[in-house]
Coordinates of C-alpha atoms in Angstrom, one line a residue:
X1 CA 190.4 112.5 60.3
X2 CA 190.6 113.0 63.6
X3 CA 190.1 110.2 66.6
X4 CA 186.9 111.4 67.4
X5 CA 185.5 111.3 63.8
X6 CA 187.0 108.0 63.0
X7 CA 185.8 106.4 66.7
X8 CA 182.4 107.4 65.5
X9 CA 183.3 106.2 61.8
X10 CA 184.0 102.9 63.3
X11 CA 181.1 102.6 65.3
X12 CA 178.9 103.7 61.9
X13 CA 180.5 100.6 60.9
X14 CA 180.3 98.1 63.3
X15 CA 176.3 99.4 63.6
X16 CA 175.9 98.6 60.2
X17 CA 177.6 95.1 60.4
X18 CA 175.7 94.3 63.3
X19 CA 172.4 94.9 61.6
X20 CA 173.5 93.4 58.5
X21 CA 174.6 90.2 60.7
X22 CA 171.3 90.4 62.5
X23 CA 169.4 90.4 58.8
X24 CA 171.5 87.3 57.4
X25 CA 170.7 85.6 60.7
X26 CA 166.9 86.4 60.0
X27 CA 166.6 88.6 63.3
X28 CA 163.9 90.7 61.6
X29 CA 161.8 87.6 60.4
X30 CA 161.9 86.3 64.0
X31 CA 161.0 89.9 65.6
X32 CA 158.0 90.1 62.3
X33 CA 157.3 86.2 63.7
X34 CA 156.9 86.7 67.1
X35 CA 155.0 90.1 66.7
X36 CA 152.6 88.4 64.0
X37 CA 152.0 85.6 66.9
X38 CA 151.7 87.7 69.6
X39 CA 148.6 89.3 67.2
X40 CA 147.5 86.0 66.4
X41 CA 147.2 84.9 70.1
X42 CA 145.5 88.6 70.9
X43 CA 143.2 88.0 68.1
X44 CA 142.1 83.9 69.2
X45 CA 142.1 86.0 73.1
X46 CA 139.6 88.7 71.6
X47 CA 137.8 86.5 69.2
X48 CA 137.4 84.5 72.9
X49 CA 136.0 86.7 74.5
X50 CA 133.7 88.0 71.8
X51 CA 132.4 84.0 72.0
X52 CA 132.1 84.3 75.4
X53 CA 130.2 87.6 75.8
X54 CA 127.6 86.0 73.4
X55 CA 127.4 82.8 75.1
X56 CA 126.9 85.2 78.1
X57 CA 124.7 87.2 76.9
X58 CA 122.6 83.8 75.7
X59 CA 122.7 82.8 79.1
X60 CA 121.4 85.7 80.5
X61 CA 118.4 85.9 77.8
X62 CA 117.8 82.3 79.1
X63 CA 117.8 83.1 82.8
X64 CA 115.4 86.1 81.7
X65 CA 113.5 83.8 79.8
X66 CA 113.1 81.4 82.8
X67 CA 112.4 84.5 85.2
X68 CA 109.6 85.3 83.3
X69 CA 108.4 82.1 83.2
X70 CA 108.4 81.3 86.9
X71 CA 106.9 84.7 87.4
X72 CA 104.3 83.5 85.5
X73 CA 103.8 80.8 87.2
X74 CA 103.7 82.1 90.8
X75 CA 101.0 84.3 89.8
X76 CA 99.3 81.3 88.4
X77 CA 99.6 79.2 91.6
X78 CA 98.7 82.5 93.6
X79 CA 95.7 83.3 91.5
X80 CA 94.2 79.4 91.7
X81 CA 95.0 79.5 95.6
X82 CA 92.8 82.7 96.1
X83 CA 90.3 80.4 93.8
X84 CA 90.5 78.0 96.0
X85 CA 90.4 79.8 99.1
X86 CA 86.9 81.5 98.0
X87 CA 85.3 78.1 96.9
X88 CA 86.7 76.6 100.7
X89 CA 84.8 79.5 102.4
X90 CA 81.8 79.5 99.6
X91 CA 81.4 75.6 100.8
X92 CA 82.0 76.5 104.4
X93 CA 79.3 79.0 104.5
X94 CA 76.9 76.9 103.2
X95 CA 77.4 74.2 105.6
X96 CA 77.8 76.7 108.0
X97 CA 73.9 77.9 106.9
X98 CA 73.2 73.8 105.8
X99 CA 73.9 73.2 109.6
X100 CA 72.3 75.9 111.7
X101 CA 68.7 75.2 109.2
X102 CA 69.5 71.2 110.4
X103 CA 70.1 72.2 114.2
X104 CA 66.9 75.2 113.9
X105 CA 64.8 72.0 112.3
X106 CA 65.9 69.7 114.7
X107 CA 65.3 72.1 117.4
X108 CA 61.6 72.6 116.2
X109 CA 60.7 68.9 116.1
X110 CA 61.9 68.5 119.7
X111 CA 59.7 71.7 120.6
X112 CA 57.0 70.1 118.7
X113 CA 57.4 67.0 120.3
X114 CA 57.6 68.2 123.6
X115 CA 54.9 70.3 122.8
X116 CA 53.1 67.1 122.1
X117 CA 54.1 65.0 124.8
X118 CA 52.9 68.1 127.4
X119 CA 49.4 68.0 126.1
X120 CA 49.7 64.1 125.8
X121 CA 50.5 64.4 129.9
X122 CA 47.6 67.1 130.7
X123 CA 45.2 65.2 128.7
X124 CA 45.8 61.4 130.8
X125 CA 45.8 63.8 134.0
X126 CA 42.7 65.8 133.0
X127 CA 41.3 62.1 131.9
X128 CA 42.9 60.9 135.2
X129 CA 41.1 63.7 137.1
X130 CA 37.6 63.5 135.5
X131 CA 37.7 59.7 135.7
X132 CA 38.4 60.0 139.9
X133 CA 35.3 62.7 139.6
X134 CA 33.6 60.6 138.2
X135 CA 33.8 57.5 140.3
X136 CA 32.8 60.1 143.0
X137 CA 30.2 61.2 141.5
X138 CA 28.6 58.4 140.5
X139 CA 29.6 56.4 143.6
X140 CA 27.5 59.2 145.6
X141 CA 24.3 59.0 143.1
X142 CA 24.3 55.3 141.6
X143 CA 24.7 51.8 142.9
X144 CA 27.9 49.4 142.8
X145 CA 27.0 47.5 139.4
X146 CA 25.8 50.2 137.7
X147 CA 29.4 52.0 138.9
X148 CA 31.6 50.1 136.7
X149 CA 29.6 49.8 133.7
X150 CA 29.2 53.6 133.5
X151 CA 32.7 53.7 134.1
X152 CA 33.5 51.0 131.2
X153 CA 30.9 52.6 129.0
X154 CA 32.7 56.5 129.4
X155 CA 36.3 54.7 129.0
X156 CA 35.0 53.5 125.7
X157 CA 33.4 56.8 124.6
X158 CA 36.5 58.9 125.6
X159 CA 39.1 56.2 123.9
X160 CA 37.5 56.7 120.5
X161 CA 37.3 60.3 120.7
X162 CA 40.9 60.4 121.2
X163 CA 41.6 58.3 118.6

C-alpha cells in the first residue's frame, strides 16, 4: 500500500468513526428533531396565516356589508330630504297664493270702502249744496217761519230716504 492509499484509507476510517460516533451520540435524531420542528413551527406559521386570511377576509365581507348598508341609507336620507324639500316648497306656494288672495281681498275691501266713503262724502256735500239752495230759495219766495219748517220737514224726508 502505498502512503497515498493508506492516508486516504485512514481518513475512510476516521469518516466512518466519526459518523458512527455522531449516530451513538444521536446526531441524526437531533438533526430529524430540529428539522421535524422547524416543519412544525412552518406549519402553526402557515396554518396562522391561513386563520388570519379568513379572519381577513371576514372582515372585509363585514366592511362590505356595512358599505352597503350606509349606502343604503344615504340614499334613504337623500331620497326623504328631496321629499321634504318638495312638501316645504308645496306649503310655500300655497301660502305664497293663500297670501296674495288675503292681500288681493284685503285690497278690494279697502277699494270698496273707499269707494263707499267717496260717495258717502259727495252725497253730505250734494245734501250740503241742495240744503244752502234751498235756504236760498225759499228765503227769496217764502217768509221766516215758514223757512225752517220747510227746511225741518225736507231734512226729515231726505233722512229716511237715505236710510
Amino acid at each position: 500500500m502505498d502512503a497515498t492509499t493508506q492516508a486516504t484509507w485512514w481518513v475512510f476510517a476516521s469518516l466512518i468513526l466519526f459518523l458512527a460516533l455522531l449516530g451513538y451520540v444521536g446526531v441524526h435524531k437531533m438533526l430529524a428533531k430540529a428539522l421535524d420542528s422547524r416543519a412544525e413551527r412552518i406549519r402553526n406559521e402557515l396554518d396562522e396565516a391561513r386563520e388570519l386570511r379568513e379572519e381577513a377576509q371576514g372582515v372585509l365581507a363585514e366592511l362590505q356589508r356595512k358599505r352597503r348598508e350606509a349606502e343604503e341609507e344615504a340614499e334613504q336620507i337623500v331620497a326623504a330630504a328631496k321629499r321634504e324639500a318638495e312638501t316645504i316648497r308645496k306649503d310655500a306656494a300655497e301660502k305664497s297664493a293663500e297670501y296674495v288672495e288675503r292681500r288681493t281681498t284685503s285690497a278690494e275691501q279697502k277699494i270698496a270702502q273707499a269707494e263707499s266713503d267717496a260717495i258717502g262724502a259727495v252725497r253730505n256735500r250734494a245734501i250740503e249744496i241742495a240744503t244752502a239752495a234751498a235756504r236760498q230759495v225759499i228765503a227769496e219766495t217764502v217768509g221766516p217761519e215758514k223757512q225752517q219748517q220747510i227746511i225741518d220737514e225736507s231734512l226729515r224726508t231726505i233722512r229716511t230716504k237715505l236710510n
